Tab-separated table of C-alpha atoms in Angstrom:
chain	number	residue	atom	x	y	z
A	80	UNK	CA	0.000	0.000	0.000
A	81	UNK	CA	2.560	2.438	1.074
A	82	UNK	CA	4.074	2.151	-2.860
A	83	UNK	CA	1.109	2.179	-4.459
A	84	UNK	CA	0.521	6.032	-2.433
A	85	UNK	CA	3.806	7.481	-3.162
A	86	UNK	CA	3.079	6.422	-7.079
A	87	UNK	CA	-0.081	7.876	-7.042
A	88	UNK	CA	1.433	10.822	-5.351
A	89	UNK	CA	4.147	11.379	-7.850
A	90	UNK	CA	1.498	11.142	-10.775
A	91	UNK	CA	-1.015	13.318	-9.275
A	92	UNK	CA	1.978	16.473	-9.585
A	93	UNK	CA	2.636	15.225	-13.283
A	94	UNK	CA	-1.421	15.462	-14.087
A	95	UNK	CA	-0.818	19.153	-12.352
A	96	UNK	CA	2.112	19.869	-14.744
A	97	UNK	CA	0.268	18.183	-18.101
A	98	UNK	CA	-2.767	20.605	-17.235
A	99	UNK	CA	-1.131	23.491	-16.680
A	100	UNK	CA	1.022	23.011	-19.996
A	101	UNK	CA	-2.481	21.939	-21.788
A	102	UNK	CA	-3.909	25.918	-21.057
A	103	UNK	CA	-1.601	27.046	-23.680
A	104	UNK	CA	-3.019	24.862	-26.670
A	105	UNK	CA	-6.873	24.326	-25.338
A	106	UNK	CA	-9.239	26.249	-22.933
A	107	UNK	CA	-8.740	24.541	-19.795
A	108	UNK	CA	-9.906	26.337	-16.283
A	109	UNK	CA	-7.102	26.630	-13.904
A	110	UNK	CA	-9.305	25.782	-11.398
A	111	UNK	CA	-9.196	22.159	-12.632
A	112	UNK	CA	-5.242	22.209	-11.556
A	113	UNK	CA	-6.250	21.953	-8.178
A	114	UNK	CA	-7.864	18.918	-7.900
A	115	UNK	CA	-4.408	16.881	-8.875
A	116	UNK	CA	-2.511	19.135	-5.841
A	117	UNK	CA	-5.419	18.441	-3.011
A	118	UNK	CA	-5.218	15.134	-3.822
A	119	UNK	CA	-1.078	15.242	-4.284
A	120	UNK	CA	-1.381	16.825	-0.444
A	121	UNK	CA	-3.519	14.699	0.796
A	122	UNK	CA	-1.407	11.488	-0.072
A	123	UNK	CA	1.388	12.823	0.818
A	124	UNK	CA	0.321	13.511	4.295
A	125	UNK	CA	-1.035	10.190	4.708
A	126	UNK	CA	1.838	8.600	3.621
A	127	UNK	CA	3.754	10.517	5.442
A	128	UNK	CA	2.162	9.561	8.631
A	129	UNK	CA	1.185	6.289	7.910
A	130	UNK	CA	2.223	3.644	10.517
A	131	UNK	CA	2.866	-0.202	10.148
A	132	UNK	CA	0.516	-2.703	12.594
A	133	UNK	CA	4.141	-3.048	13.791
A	134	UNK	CA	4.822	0.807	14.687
A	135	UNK	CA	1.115	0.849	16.025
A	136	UNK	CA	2.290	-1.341	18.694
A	137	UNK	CA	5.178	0.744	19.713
A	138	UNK	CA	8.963	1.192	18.775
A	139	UNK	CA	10.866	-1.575	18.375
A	140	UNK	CA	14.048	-1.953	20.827
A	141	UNK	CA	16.882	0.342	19.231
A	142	UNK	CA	19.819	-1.516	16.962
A	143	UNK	CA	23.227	-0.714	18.092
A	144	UNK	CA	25.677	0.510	15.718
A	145	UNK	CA	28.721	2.292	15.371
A	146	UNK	CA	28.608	5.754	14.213
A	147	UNK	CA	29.361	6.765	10.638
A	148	UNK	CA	31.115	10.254	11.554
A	149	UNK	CA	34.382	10.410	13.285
A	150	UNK	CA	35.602	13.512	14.990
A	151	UNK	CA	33.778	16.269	16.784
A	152	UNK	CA	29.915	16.828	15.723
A	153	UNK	CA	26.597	18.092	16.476
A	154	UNK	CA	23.213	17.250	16.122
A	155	UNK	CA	19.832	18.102	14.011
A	156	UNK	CA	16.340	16.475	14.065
A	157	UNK	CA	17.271	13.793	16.352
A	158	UNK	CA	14.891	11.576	17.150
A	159	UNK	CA	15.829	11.772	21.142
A	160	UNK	CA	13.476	14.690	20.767
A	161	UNK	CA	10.838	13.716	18.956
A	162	UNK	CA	9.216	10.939	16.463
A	163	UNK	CA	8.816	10.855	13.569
A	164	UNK	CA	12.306	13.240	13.666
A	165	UNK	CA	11.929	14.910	10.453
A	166	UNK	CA	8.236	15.209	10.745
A	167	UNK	CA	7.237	12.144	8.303
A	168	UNK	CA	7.450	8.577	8.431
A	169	UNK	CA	7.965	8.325	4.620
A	170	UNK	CA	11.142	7.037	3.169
A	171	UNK	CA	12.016	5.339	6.329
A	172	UNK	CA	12.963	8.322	8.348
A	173	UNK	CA	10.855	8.185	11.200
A	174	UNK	CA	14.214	7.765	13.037
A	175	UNK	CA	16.725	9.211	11.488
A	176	UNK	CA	19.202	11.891	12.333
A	177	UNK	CA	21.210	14.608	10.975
A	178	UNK	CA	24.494	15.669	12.330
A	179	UNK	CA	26.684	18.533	11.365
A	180	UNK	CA	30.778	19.089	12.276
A	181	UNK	CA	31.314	21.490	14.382
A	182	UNK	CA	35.245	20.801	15.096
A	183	UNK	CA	35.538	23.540	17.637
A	184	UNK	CA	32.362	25.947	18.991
A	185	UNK	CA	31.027	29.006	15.812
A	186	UNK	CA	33.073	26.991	13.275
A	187	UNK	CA	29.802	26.429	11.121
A	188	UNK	CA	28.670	28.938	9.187
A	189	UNK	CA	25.311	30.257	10.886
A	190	UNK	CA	22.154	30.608	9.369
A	191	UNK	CA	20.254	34.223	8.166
A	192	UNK	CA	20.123	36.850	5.670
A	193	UNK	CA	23.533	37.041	4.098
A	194	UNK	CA	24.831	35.791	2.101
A	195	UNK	CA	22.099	34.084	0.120
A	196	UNK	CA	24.406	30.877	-0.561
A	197	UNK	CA	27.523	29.598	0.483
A	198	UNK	CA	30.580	27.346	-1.094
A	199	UNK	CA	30.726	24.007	0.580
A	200	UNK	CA	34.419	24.116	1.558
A	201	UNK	CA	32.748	26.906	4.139
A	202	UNK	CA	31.302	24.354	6.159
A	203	UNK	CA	33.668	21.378	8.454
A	204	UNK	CA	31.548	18.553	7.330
A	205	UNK	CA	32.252	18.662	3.555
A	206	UNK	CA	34.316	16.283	2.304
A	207	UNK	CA	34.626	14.620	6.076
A	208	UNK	CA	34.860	10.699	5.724
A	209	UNK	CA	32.102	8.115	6.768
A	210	UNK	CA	32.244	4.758	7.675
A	211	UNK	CA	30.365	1.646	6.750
A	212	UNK	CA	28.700	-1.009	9.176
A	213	UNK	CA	27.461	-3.674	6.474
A	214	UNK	CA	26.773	-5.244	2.825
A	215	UNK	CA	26.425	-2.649	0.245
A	216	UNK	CA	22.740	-3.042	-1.122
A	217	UNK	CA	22.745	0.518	-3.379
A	218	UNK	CA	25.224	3.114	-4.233
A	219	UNK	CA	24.192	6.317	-5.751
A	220	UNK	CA	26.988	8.778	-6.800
A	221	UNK	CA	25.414	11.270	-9.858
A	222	UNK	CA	24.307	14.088	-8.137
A	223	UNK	CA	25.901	17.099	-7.759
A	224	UNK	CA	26.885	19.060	-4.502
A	225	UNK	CA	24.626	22.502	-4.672
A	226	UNK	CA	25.692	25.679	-2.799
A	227	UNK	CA	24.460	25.660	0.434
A	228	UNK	CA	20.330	26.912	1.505
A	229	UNK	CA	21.461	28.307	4.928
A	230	UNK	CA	19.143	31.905	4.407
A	231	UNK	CA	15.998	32.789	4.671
A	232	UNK	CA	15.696	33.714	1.041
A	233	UNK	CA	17.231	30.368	0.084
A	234	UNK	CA	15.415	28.525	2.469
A	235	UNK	CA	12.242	29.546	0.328
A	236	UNK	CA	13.475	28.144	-2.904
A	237	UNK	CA	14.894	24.866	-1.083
A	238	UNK	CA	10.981	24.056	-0.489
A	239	UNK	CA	9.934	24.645	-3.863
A	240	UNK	CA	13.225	22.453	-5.075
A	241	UNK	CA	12.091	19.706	-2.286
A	242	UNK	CA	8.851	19.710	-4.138
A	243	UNK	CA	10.727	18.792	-7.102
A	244	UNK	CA	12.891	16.487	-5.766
A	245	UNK	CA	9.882	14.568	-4.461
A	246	UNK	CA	8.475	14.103	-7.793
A	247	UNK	CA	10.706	12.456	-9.031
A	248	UNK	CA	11.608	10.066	-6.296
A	249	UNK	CA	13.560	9.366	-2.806
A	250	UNK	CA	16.544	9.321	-5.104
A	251	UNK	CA	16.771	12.795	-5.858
A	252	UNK	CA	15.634	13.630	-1.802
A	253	UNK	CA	18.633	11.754	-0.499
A	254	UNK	CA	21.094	13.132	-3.679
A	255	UNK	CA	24.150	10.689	-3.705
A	256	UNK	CA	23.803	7.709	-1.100
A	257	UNK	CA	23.703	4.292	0.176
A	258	UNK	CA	21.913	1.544	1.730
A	259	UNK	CA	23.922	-0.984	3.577
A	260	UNK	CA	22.500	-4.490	5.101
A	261	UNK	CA	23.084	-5.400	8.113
A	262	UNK	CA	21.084	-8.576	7.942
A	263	UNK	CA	18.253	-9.310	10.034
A	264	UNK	CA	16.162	-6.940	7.899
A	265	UNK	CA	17.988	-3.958	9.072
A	266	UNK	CA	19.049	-1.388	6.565
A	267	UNK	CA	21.169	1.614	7.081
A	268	UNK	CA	21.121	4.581	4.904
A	269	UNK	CA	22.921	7.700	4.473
A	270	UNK	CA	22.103	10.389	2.116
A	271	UNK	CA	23.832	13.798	0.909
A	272	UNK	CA	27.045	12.103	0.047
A	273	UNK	CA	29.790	14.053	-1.723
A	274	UNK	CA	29.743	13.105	-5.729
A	275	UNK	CA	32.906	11.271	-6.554
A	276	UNK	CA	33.371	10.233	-3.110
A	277	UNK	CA	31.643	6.773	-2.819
A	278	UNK	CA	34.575	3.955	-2.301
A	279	UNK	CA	32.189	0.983	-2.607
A	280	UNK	CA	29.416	-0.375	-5.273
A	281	UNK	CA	26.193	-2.233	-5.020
A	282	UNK	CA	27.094	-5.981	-3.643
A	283	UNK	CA	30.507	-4.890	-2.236
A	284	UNK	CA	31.020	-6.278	0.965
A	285	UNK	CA	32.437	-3.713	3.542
A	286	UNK	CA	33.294	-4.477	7.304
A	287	UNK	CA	31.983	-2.181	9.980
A	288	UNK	CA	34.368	1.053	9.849
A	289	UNK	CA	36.082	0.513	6.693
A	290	UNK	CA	35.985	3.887	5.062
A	291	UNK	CA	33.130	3.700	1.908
A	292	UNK	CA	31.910	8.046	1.094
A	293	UNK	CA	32.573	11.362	2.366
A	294	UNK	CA	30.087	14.155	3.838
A	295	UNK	CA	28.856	16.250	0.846
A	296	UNK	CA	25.738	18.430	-0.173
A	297	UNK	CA	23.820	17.083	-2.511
A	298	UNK	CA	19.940	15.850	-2.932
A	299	UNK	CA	17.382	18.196	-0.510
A	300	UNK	CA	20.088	19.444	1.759
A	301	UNK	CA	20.625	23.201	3.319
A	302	UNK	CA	24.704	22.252	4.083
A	303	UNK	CA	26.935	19.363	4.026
A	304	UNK	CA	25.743	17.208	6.954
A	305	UNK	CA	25.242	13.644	7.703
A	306	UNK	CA	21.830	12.145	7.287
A	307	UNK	CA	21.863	8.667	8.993
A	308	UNK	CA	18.683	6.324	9.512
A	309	UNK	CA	17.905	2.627	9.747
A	310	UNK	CA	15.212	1.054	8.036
A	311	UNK	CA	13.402	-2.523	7.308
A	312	UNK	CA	13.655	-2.408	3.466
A	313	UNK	CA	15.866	-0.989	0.935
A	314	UNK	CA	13.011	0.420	-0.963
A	315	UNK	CA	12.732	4.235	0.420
A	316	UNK	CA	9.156	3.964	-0.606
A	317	UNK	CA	8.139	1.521	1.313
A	318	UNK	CA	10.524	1.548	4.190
A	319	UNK	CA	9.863	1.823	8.002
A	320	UNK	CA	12.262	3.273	10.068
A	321	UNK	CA	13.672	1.268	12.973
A	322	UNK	CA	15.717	2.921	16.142
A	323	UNK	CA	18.879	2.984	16.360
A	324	UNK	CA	21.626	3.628	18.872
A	325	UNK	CA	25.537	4.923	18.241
A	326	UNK	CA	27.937	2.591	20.415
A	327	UNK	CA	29.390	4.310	22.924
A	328	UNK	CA	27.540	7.618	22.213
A	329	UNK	CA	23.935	7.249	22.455
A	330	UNK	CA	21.371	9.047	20.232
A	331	UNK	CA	22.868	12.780	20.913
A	332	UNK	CA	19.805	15.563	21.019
A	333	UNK	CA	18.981	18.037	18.924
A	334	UNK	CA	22.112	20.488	19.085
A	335	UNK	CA	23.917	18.261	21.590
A	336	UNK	CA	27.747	17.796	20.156
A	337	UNK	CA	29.384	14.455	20.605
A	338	UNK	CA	32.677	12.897	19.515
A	339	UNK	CA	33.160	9.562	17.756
A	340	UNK	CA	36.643	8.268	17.643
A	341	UNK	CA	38.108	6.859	14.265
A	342	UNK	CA	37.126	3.465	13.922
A	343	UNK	CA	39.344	0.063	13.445
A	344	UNK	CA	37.994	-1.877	10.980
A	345	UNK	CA	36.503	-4.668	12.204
A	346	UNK	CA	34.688	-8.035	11.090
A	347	UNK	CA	30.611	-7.328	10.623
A	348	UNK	CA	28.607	-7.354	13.396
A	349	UNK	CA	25.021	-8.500	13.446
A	350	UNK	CA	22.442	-6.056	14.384
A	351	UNK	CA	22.108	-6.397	18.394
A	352	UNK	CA	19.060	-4.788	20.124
A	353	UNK	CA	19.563	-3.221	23.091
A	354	UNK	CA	17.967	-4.739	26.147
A	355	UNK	CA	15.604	-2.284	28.356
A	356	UNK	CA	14.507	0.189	25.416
């Protein structure tokens, strides 16, 4: 069900676009354009906040894992504050977390009025390695990295972009990314990769903390930044996001900063849920 909404939500916006093109060669009402967009809203929202008989019953237990950043860092949308953490369940982010370098306090640009855009070398989490905890199941590296959307005037056209973006698919949401499996039905997924950067392919097999991308800007992102969730498919459309937990670190709040030392390679671990959650 949860596919067969997002389709129907992505083809609602292209009926919106064929009508509004169609008022140039016949006399169609513009009013008519607004039945595709209610419904396009409507689905959205519903997919968006549509729970599994499984989420219903609760969160599952969180999965341990080790982080993906390494090095000083802070967090965005966590969901230690609230769930779903973005605001939506759909694409399997009703946990998932964003997380910014910050290697020493006001390093980070801040967000206002000027300027409208930045380069991404301004910001400490470009370019900033990741590491892997699993199988490689997809790896997307086509995208480019944009300027940043860290104004207010910027911020504006980032929601028409996302809008975009959506149409086309969770592909062009998460820009360059993977999806790793960690077996069990656990997927991991991280999204606004650098282009170029990705050190592993679909059905590479990568033990937890071996190198595999590096922080970048691309897909429906305001800066370079980290956005890490797991899931229980490697379909975005139809995914469901399970907790997770960083060893030794937690799940850091919303503007809390944490450090992750560099991981040792290691052989892969099997997803362990922790006991008491």
């Amino acid at each position: 069900m949860p596919k067969v909404l997002m389709v129907l939500h992505r083809l609602c916006w292209l009926a919106f676009l064929a009508l509004l093109a169609a008022q140039f060669v016949v006399d169609i009402s513009w009013l008519w354009g607004w039945v595709p967009i209610g419904l396009a809203i409507i689905l959205r929202f519903v997919t968006g906040r549509l729970l599994t008989p499984s989420e219903a019953a609760g969160p599952a237990r969180p999965v341990e894992v080790l982080a993906p950043v390494a090095g000083r860092w802070s967090a965005l949308n966590s969901p230690a504050d609230k769930v779903p953490s973005h605001g939506v369940r759909a694409y399997g982010q009703a946990y998932a977390i964003d997380v910014v370098a910050e290697p020493t306090e006001d390093s980070r640009p801040s967000f206002g009025w000027w300027p409208l855009m930045r380069r991404n070398r301004d910001f400490p989490a470009f370019d900033s390695p990741l590491y892997a905890v699993a199988t490689v199941v997809r790896a997307v590296d086509r995208n480019r990295d944009h300027l940043s959307r860290n104004s207010w005037p910027a911020l504006l056209y980032l929601i028409v972009e996302a809008s975009l973006r959506d149409l086309v698919g969770p592909g062009q949401v998460l820009g360059n990314h993977l999806v790793l499996d960690l077996g069990d039905g656990v997927f991991a997924a991280y999204a606004h990769l650098r282009r170029g950067s990705l050190l592993v392919r679909a059905g590479d097999r990568v033990v937890a903390g071996q190198p595999v991308a590096r922080c970048g800007n691309s897909g429906n992102s305001t800066e370079p930044h980290v956005h890490f969730q797991l899931m229980d498919a490697p379909d975005l459309d139809v995914a469901r996001g399970i907790p997770f937990t960083w060893r030794e670190i937690g799940v850091p709040r919303n503007t809390e900063t944490f450090t992750a030392g560099t991981p040792k390679p290691t052989k892969i671990l099997r997803p362990t849920r922790v006991s008491g959650s």
